[in-house]
Amino acid sequence: MSKSVYFLLSILILAASAAGIACDAELEGETDGELERPLAGGETTTFDRSSSAFTNPAANLTEKNLEHHFLGDVRFENQFVSAPATVNPGLGPVFNNTSCLNCHTENGRGMPAVGNRPGKSQALVRVSLPADRGDPELPGGPVPVPGVGTQIQDQAIYGVAAEAVVEIDWVEYGGSYGDGTAYTLREPVVTLTPSDGGSFDPEMMTSLRIPPPVHGLGLLEALDEETILAAADPDDADGDGISGRPNYVYDVQSARTVMGRFGLKANQPNLLQQAAGAYRDDMGVGNPLFPDEDEEGYDIDFETLEATAFYTQTLGVPARVDWADVTVRRGERLFEAIGCASCHTPTMTTGDHEIAELSRQTIHAYTDLLLHDMGPGLADGRPDFEATGSEWRTAPLWGLGLAHTVLPLSGLLHDGRAGSIEEAILWHGGEADGSREAFRTMSASDREALLAFLRSL
Ligand code: HEC
Ligand code: HEC
Ligand SMILES: [Ca+2]
Ligand SMILES: [Ca+2]
Ligand SMILES: [Ca+2]
């Protein structure tokens, strides 16, 4: 290398470090809160942005809890088969898939197409009848459809008929940004054909769902009710057009109605019951919380159920990247300026949890865990406890930038209709109409900044 090249290089290095100093100086004025944002999950935060980013245990687990986590990890992966069998019997008789992991691939957002793996799907269809058509399965919950209950199981063990064949067609819509740039949105249309050759009750309501990511959920369980309620504004008293409210759902263990937090309409009170419901309804695996009808005893014991739930409680959250980048910071300000942060709450602090590692953590989940009316475009028309047919729980956005690193075919939104972050935003309606329009009509460079921020999560 010639002397002049060395000279040029050292000038470049000097210039780069000078820029670095300027950057640090700029950051010195920031509040601690903003500096903490890269640590999305507080002390549980992990530093892996690879395709396994959502599968790491919380960084702060004690050795004992880490062991328990790995035990739960095995449960989450266990493939169930039909009884009698020596390992993991009890699948079915009807089911949607054979393990938690088959649907929650790499713990990320699922793929929307039903049947895109031979014989198995990650999406599932919930069904129910209007409230005046019968008794709910759980107090205050959806009314089961005779013969198929509240969920369509499209798979069955040998010799048993699945409940229905599920088919999805996609309808496309065109639209354009304020600057004339065109975009395309697509929406699923579900067709259910009962396997017995009959037809479903014309009043049956259906809702297609894909799995949301499962990292960081223990921290959401650890939020105090008061923290969640503080952001609720059911009657929109402050007049900003946003009126989040919690769902209230039935807790099987305490036999009480409590605040809902998990599931796409916040229809589950805690991760234990979420796992128990998944075992019975998604895999046909009866358990102490939700026994299999027509089967004696349980397919799994309480210990197994608890370990699986523990696994989902103790997954860490990946740290943000590029959070100090100028464009990303501009995008972050836009996110707050156009009202995204009114639902996707940037910062909250957890309360006490029986898993001490989850307690008193400052987290950046970008959800308020509240239900919001998202307008007719996203409505499924199927109420779930207090959630109406157009309300959904604000989706957590931590790890959003990794969605397609983790699983390239992941869908966004409750039914996976959005293939990209832009599409997900463009589907926002109802209480989020104003935010959506602000995004749609902003300049291309502002849109790019907002997306750069979202990709940094
Ligand atoms: C057939 C696919 C499928 C299987 C199998 C499955 N899940 Fe899910 N999971 C989903 C879908 C779809 C949702 C969203 C459900 C809804 O809100 O209606 C979900 C939601 C969840 C949630 C809530 C996440 C959140 O953000 O609130 C957790 C936790 C979860 N599943 C854990 C499990 C566990 C544990 C198992 C195994 C015992 C399991 N799942 C098996 C598809 C599946
Ligand atoms: C009124 C509350 C509200 C506002 C305002 C809002 N969102 Fe959302 N957001 C939601 C809800 C609820 C969902 C879940 C909707 C669904 O699944 O159908 C969601 C979902 C998303 C998703 C999909 C996440 C995933 O994992 O599937 C993204 C991305 C997103 N919002 C970004 C934004 C951005 C960016 C803005 C501002 C332009 C914004 N949101 C404004 C409530 C809101
Ligand atoms: Ca069974
Ligand atoms: Ca069923
Ligand atoms: Ca309000």
XYZ file of C-alpha atoms and ligand atoms in Angstrom:
546
model
C 0.000 0.000 0.000
C 1.412 3.419 -0.935
C 1.970 6.147 1.624
C -0.754 8.342 0.111
C -3.330 5.582 0.469
C -2.338 5.179 4.127
C -2.743 8.919 4.538
C -6.190 8.840 2.943
C -7.212 5.878 5.120
C -6.139 7.555 8.333
C -8.100 10.665 7.378
C -11.139 8.489 6.736
C -10.712 6.733 10.080
C -10.296 10.071 11.842
C -13.394 11.426 10.102
C -15.351 8.313 11.042
C -14.392 8.518 14.697
C -15.135 12.244 14.732
C -18.615 11.390 13.415
C -18.832 8.790 16.175
C -17.981 11.373 18.802
C -20.568 13.771 17.388
C -23.066 10.938 17.563
C -22.217 10.157 21.209
C -22.452 13.835 22.067
C -25.883 13.988 20.464
C -26.969 10.980 22.501
C -25.749 12.410 25.787
C -28.777 14.668 25.802
C -31.144 11.699 25.565
C -33.127 10.407 28.502
C -32.226 7.070 30.019
C -35.541 5.659 28.805
C -34.591 6.128 25.183
C -31.127 4.715 25.700
C -32.656 1.592 27.197
C -34.762 0.894 24.135
C -32.246 -1.452 22.485
C -32.785 -3.753 25.469
C -36.268 -4.656 24.271
C -36.816 -7.251 26.996
C -34.953 -5.624 29.886
C -32.581 -8.112 31.510
C -34.104 -10.975 29.524
C -32.728 -9.431 26.300
C -30.633 -11.652 24.031
C -28.186 -10.616 21.312
C -29.013 -12.940 18.456
C -30.541 -11.603 15.244
C -30.258 -14.909 13.330
C -33.169 -17.124 12.298
C -33.172 -18.608 15.803
C -33.555 -15.168 17.432
C -36.910 -16.024 19.057
C -35.780 -19.366 20.480
C -33.274 -18.171 23.085
C -33.984 -18.441 26.798
C -34.215 -15.176 28.736
C -30.634 -14.035 29.338
C -31.115 -13.634 33.090
C -32.504 -17.082 34.008
C -30.986 -18.761 37.056
C -29.352 -22.122 36.409
C -32.347 -23.899 37.927
C -34.863 -22.035 35.795
C -32.711 -22.506 32.704
C -32.904 -26.279 33.247
C -36.673 -26.041 33.615
C -36.817 -23.942 30.442
C -34.962 -26.606 28.463
C -37.305 -29.265 29.816
C -40.204 -27.145 28.535
C -38.424 -26.688 25.211
C -38.523 -30.465 24.737
C -42.261 -30.467 25.559
C -42.855 -27.701 23.032
C -41.166 -29.857 20.369
C -42.756 -33.203 21.308
C -44.569 -34.825 18.386
C -47.800 -36.471 19.514
C -49.083 -39.682 17.975
C -52.330 -41.572 18.366
C -52.692 -43.884 21.351
C -51.609 -46.537 22.162
C -47.952 -45.597 21.885
C -44.994 -45.495 24.253
C -43.969 -41.896 23.526
C -46.375 -38.917 23.506
C -49.644 -40.749 22.855
C -53.039 -39.037 22.881
C -53.086 -37.102 19.614
C -56.617 -36.393 18.424
C -58.980 -37.996 17.601
C -59.229 -34.732 15.646
C -56.471 -32.114 15.615
C -54.815 -29.342 13.616
C -51.177 -30.294 14.040
C -48.977 -32.693 16.006
C -46.661 -30.423 18.060
C -46.506 -26.848 19.310
C -43.384 -26.277 17.223
C -44.985 -27.470 13.972
C -47.185 -24.381 14.073
C -44.830 -22.087 15.957
C -41.839 -22.704 13.642
C -38.760 -21.083 15.221
C -41.296 -19.464 17.613
C -42.093 -16.861 14.947
C -45.196 -15.703 13.126
C -46.859 -18.548 11.266
C -47.546 -19.035 7.618
C -51.048 -18.275 6.440
C -51.701 -20.961 3.838
C -53.615 -23.936 5.168
C -52.044 -27.157 3.996
C -48.736 -25.685 2.864
C -47.057 -28.610 4.607
C -48.420 -31.947 3.545
C -51.312 -32.851 5.790
C -50.615 -30.121 8.337
C -51.405 -26.461 8.664
C -50.186 -23.643 10.878
C -53.339 -21.608 10.483
C -56.541 -22.602 12.208
C -60.162 -21.577 11.980
C -62.200 -20.653 15.050
C -65.980 -20.911 14.765
C -68.993 -20.131 16.935
C -72.678 -19.277 16.872
C -74.252 -15.925 17.838
C -74.569 -15.447 21.617
C -78.352 -16.039 21.604
C -77.996 -19.444 19.951
C -76.872 -21.502 22.922
C -74.688 -21.791 25.982
C -71.050 -20.735 25.834
C -68.376 -23.383 26.369
C -66.799 -21.171 29.079
C -68.846 -18.513 30.925
C -68.973 -15.373 28.760
C -67.151 -17.052 25.864
C -68.098 -18.113 22.331
C -71.089 -20.430 21.768
C -69.942 -23.781 20.303
C -71.311 -25.021 16.995
C -72.998 -28.428 17.431
C -70.683 -31.153 16.144
C -67.574 -28.967 15.726
C -67.331 -26.822 18.859
C -65.384 -23.562 18.663
C -62.531 -24.660 16.393
C -62.343 -26.608 13.148
C -59.888 -29.490 13.361
C -58.994 -30.316 9.767
C -56.862 -33.372 10.623
C -57.751 -36.668 12.322
C -56.114 -39.895 13.440
C -56.462 -43.030 11.303
C -60.038 -44.197 10.972
C -61.634 -40.927 12.148
C -63.028 -38.176 9.925
C -61.593 -34.662 10.236
C -64.251 -32.033 10.917
C -63.941 -30.218 7.623
C -61.798 -29.443 4.652
C -60.439 -25.888 4.909
C -59.601 -24.013 1.722
C -58.280 -20.490 1.333
C -58.580 -18.291 -1.729
C -56.918 -14.920 -1.913
C -58.704 -11.819 -3.172
C -56.491 -8.919 -4.250
C -57.136 -5.204 -3.998
C -55.120 -2.407 -5.561
C -54.470 0.957 -3.939
C -51.992 3.773 -4.079
C -49.945 5.929 -1.746
C -50.493 9.691 -1.684
C -47.548 10.103 -4.072
C -49.179 7.771 -6.614
C -47.024 4.689 -5.947
C -49.232 1.634 -6.373
C -49.581 -1.243 -3.919
C -51.551 -4.491 -3.748
C -53.264 -5.956 -0.701
C -54.703 -9.446 -0.436
C -57.364 -10.910 1.799
C -58.176 -14.568 2.501
C -61.582 -16.070 1.817
C -62.098 -19.282 3.769
C -64.283 -22.116 2.516
C -65.212 -24.856 4.976
C -66.644 -28.094 3.692
C -67.887 -30.460 6.418
C -66.474 -33.968 5.982
C -69.867 -35.558 6.578
C -71.113 -34.073 3.321
C -73.625 -31.851 5.121
C -73.473 -28.101 5.442
C -72.674 -25.734 8.295
C -75.238 -23.589 10.088
C -75.583 -20.415 7.978
C -75.234 -18.357 11.171
C -71.849 -19.909 11.997
C -69.141 -17.247 12.394
C -65.593 -18.090 11.322
C -62.202 -16.577 12.045
C -58.935 -17.564 10.382
C -55.870 -17.213 12.636
C -52.146 -17.685 12.222
C -49.792 -18.153 15.163
C -48.272 -14.955 16.572
C -44.634 -15.099 17.737
C -44.160 -16.518 21.243
C -40.994 -14.774 22.507
C -41.177 -12.370 25.460
C -44.681 -13.428 26.535
C -43.723 -13.986 30.184
C -42.942 -10.276 30.435
C -46.435 -9.441 29.171
C -47.855 -11.821 31.780
C -45.818 -9.955 34.405
C -47.407 -6.562 33.672
C -49.627 -5.385 36.522
C -53.303 -4.997 35.634
C -53.080 -1.348 36.735
C -50.313 -0.743 34.187
C -52.515 -2.093 31.397
C -55.621 -0.284 32.647
C -53.735 3.018 32.833
C -53.608 3.086 29.020
C -57.256 2.056 28.526
C -59.703 4.739 27.416
C -62.888 2.765 26.648
C -65.037 5.834 25.941
C -62.264 7.839 24.288
C -62.444 10.484 27.004
C -59.405 12.295 25.598
C -60.985 12.455 22.118
C -57.994 11.196 20.122
C -60.104 8.582 18.343
C -58.419 5.718 20.179
C -60.391 3.787 22.771
C -58.505 0.689 23.880
C -60.043 -1.586 26.487
C -59.032 -4.913 27.976
C -60.842 -8.164 27.260
C -62.257 -9.996 30.296
C -62.188 -13.754 29.984
C -62.795 -16.897 31.998
C -59.898 -18.282 34.022
C -60.468 -22.016 34.420
C -58.138 -22.537 37.385
C -59.577 -19.792 39.581
C -63.101 -20.185 38.084
C -63.299 -16.383 37.782
C -63.519 -13.779 35.056
C -60.181 -11.949 34.765
C -58.311 -9.692 32.345
C -57.351 -11.374 29.056
C -53.847 -10.974 27.624
C -52.967 -13.781 25.223
C -54.318 -14.843 21.868
C -55.151 -12.473 19.037
C -58.284 -11.186 20.763
C -56.700 -11.412 24.232
C -59.067 -14.293 24.988
C -56.731 -16.187 27.315
C -55.871 -15.008 30.840
C -52.396 -16.531 31.164
C -49.843 -18.718 29.424
C -50.757 -21.871 31.331
C -54.337 -21.759 30.082
C -53.151 -20.728 26.591
C -50.956 -23.857 26.458
C -53.718 -26.060 27.898
C -56.159 -24.805 25.253
C -53.585 -25.414 22.533
C -52.939 -28.965 23.726
C -56.606 -29.891 23.659
C -57.883 -27.864 20.724
C -54.889 -27.757 18.366
C -53.576 -31.279 19.048
C -56.395 -33.210 20.747
C -54.188 -33.690 23.807
C -56.433 -33.712 26.889
C -54.948 -32.198 30.052
C -55.957 -31.303 33.622
C -57.232 -27.824 32.592
C -59.007 -28.971 29.447
C -59.729 -32.726 29.404
C -60.465 -34.448 26.110
C -64.183 -35.136 25.820
C -65.009 -38.847 25.551
C -61.566 -39.843 26.827
C -60.738 -41.172 30.278
C -57.925 -39.516 32.211
C -55.560 -37.021 30.654
C -53.191 -37.418 27.707
C -50.583 -35.327 29.598
C -50.128 -34.550 33.286
C -50.000 -31.147 34.954
C -46.192 -31.212 35.136
C -45.880 -31.505 31.356
C -48.414 -28.731 30.821
C -46.617 -26.496 33.309
C -43.199 -27.098 31.707
C -44.559 -26.161 28.276
C -46.084 -22.968 29.648
C -42.834 -22.212 31.494
C -40.970 -22.410 28.185
C -43.216 -19.732 26.666
C -42.897 -17.639 29.836
C -39.110 -17.623 29.777
C -38.110 -16.943 26.174
C -35.893 -13.877 25.819
C -36.422 -10.914 23.519
C -33.857 -9.968 20.848
C -32.134 -6.599 21.261
C -32.831 -3.898 18.695
C -30.292 -2.951 16.057
C -29.367 0.376 14.442
C -31.319 2.180 17.115
C -29.005 5.209 17.021
C -29.060 5.467 13.212
C -30.277 8.896 12.095
C -32.962 7.541 9.745
C -34.161 5.019 12.314
C -34.491 7.780 14.907
C -36.426 9.916 12.468
C -38.711 6.923 11.852
C -39.160 6.496 15.596
C -40.303 10.110 15.908
C -42.724 9.604 12.994
C -44.074 6.460 14.707
C -44.973 8.600 17.700
C -46.099 11.641 15.687
C -48.700 9.780 13.585
C -50.198 7.913 16.522
C -48.781 4.407 16.084
C -47.414 4.597 19.631
C -50.911 5.320 21.000
C -51.625 1.577 20.691
C -48.152 0.116 20.173
C -46.897 1.394 23.584
C -43.097 1.777 23.385
C -42.193 1.342 27.055
C -43.732 -0.374 30.078
C -42.407 -1.781 33.336
C -43.419 -5.194 34.599
C -44.716 -5.809 38.116
C -44.020 -8.859 40.262
C -44.160 -12.334 38.783
C -43.604 -15.708 40.433
C -40.688 -16.142 37.998
C -38.470 -13.497 39.580
C -36.475 -12.900 36.373
C -39.591 -11.395 34.780
C -40.275 -8.947 37.615
C -39.675 -5.192 37.406
C -38.247 -5.171 33.895
C -38.431 -2.133 31.641
C -39.632 -3.532 28.337
C -40.289 -2.259 24.804
C -42.990 -4.605 23.540
C -44.897 -2.009 21.474
C -48.290 -3.262 22.613
C -50.816 -2.022 25.175
C -52.422 -5.519 25.310
C -55.750 -3.744 24.755
C -58.482 -4.413 22.215
C -58.984 -1.866 19.442
C -61.633 -1.599 16.751
C -59.558 -2.008 13.601
C -62.391 -1.343 11.161
C -64.323 -3.506 8.676
C -61.253 -4.463 6.595
C -59.723 -6.500 9.416
C -62.985 -7.537 11.115
C -63.680 -11.261 11.439
C -67.230 -10.706 12.680
C -66.719 -13.272 15.453
C -66.891 -11.937 19.021
C -64.718 -13.622 21.664
C -65.646 -12.871 25.295
C -65.875 -9.043 25.337
C -63.981 -8.542 22.075
C -66.304 -7.600 19.224
C -66.041 -8.900 15.676
C -63.856 -5.954 14.674
C -61.598 -5.731 17.733
C -58.078 -7.169 17.986
C -55.357 -7.024 20.604
C -52.555 -4.638 19.612
C -49.874 -6.882 18.127
C -46.507 -6.642 19.966
C -43.896 -5.288 17.551
C -40.700 -6.355 19.345
C -38.740 -8.563 16.975
C -40.818 -7.326 14.011
C -37.685 -6.626 11.959
C -36.751 -10.304 12.326
C -40.103 -11.745 11.230
C -38.883 -12.823 7.800
C -35.378 -13.759 8.956
C -36.991 -16.230 11.339
C -39.442 -17.619 8.786
C -39.347 -16.160 5.254
C -42.981 -17.056 4.515
C -44.390 -15.608 7.762
C -47.552 -13.591 7.432
C -48.395 -10.481 9.424
C -51.771 -9.608 11.007
C -54.150 -12.125 12.588
C -54.668 -14.209 9.455
C -51.302 -13.634 7.813
C -52.775 -11.594 4.974
C -49.928 -9.065 5.009
C -46.698 -10.221 3.394
C -44.803 -7.091 4.420
C -44.781 -4.438 7.126
C -46.178 -1.875 4.657
C -49.155 -4.105 3.862
C -49.814 -4.640 7.576
C -49.970 -0.865 8.121
C -52.159 -0.270 5.051
C -54.756 -2.717 6.440
C -55.135 -0.645 9.637
C -58.581 0.965 9.909
C -61.129 1.907 12.556
C -59.368 3.547 15.482
C -56.152 3.424 13.423
C -57.664 5.181 10.361
C -55.797 8.408 11.085
C -52.434 6.668 11.533
C -52.941 4.639 8.384
C -53.823 7.704 6.315
C -50.854 9.596 7.715
C -48.621 6.710 6.601
C -50.299 6.386 3.199
C -49.950 10.068 2.421
C -46.472 10.774 3.813
C -43.488 11.252 1.520
C -41.623 8.194 0.276
C -38.608 9.185 2.359
C -40.709 9.465 5.529
C -42.257 6.064 4.802
C -38.767 4.641 4.374
C -37.685 6.159 7.713
C -40.718 4.719 9.522
C -40.010 1.296 7.999
C -36.317 1.570 8.924
C -37.438 2.104 12.524
C -39.818 -0.874 12.403
C -37.077 -3.071 10.924
C -34.782 -2.072 13.797
C -37.162 -3.698 16.304
C -52.406 -25.712 14.661
C -51.355 -24.799 14.950
C -50.983 -24.543 16.389
C -50.529 -25.438 17.344
C -50.365 -26.941 17.198
C -50.213 -24.665 18.504
N -50.473 -23.345 18.284
Fe -50.159 -21.825 19.584
N -51.183 -20.588 18.364
C -51.675 -20.913 17.126
C -52.542 -19.862 16.656
C -53.285 -19.831 15.321
C -52.571 -18.883 17.673
C -53.443 -17.630 17.724
C -54.744 -18.141 18.310
C -55.825 -17.148 18.531
O -55.548 -16.063 19.029
O -56.962 -17.470 18.273
C -51.690 -19.367 18.736
C -51.401 -18.670 19.912
C -50.507 -19.099 20.868
C -50.036 -18.313 21.980
C -50.435 -16.875 22.286
C -49.406 -15.879 21.814
C -49.781 -14.465 22.109
O -49.134 -13.553 21.570
O -50.731 -14.205 22.846
C -49.205 -19.115 22.716
C -48.478 -18.747 23.977
C -49.178 -20.396 22.061
N -49.956 -20.352 20.931
C -48.508 -21.502 22.555
C -48.689 -22.784 22.048
C -48.270 -23.995 22.732
C -47.575 -24.042 24.067
C -48.631 -25.031 21.924
C -48.486 -26.509 22.183
C -49.091 -26.984 23.412
C -49.262 -24.461 20.754
N -49.283 -23.102 20.864
C -49.736 -25.211 19.687
C -51.406 -22.063 16.423
C -50.970 -23.236 17.018
C -55.767 1.827 17.208
C -54.609 1.076 17.613
C -53.475 0.952 16.605
C -52.799 1.949 15.964
C -53.029 3.451 16.066
C -51.799 1.296 15.165
N -51.875 -0.056 15.315
Fe -50.681 -1.440 14.430
N -51.866 -2.911 15.155
C -52.945 -2.744 15.987
C -53.655 -3.991 16.132
C -54.895 -4.202 16.964
C -52.966 -4.924 15.347
C -53.370 -6.384 15.092
C -54.376 -6.389 13.950
C -54.657 -7.750 13.351
O -53.992 -8.725 13.694
O -55.572 -7.853 12.526
C -51.839 -4.217 14.765
C -50.871 -4.811 13.955
C -49.759 -4.156 13.459
C -48.698 -4.783 12.712
C -48.586 -6.265 12.380
C -47.733 -6.958 13.403
C -47.707 -8.455 13.278
O -46.842 -9.068 13.910
O -48.557 -9.051 12.605
C -47.810 -3.798 12.389
C -46.521 -3.963 11.602
C -48.316 -2.562 12.917
N -49.503 -2.823 13.566
C -47.691 -1.332 12.800
C -48.336 -0.126 13.071
C -47.839 1.169 12.658
C -46.534 1.416 11.956
C -48.764 2.091 13.040
C -48.789 3.568 12.757
C -48.866 3.903 11.326
C -49.822 1.366 13.737
N -49.537 0.029 13.714
C -50.901 1.965 14.332
C -53.320 -1.560 16.585
C -52.902 -0.311 16.182
Ca -56.559 -37.106 22.848
Ca -63.810 -28.840 16.711
Ca -58.477 8.032 23.531
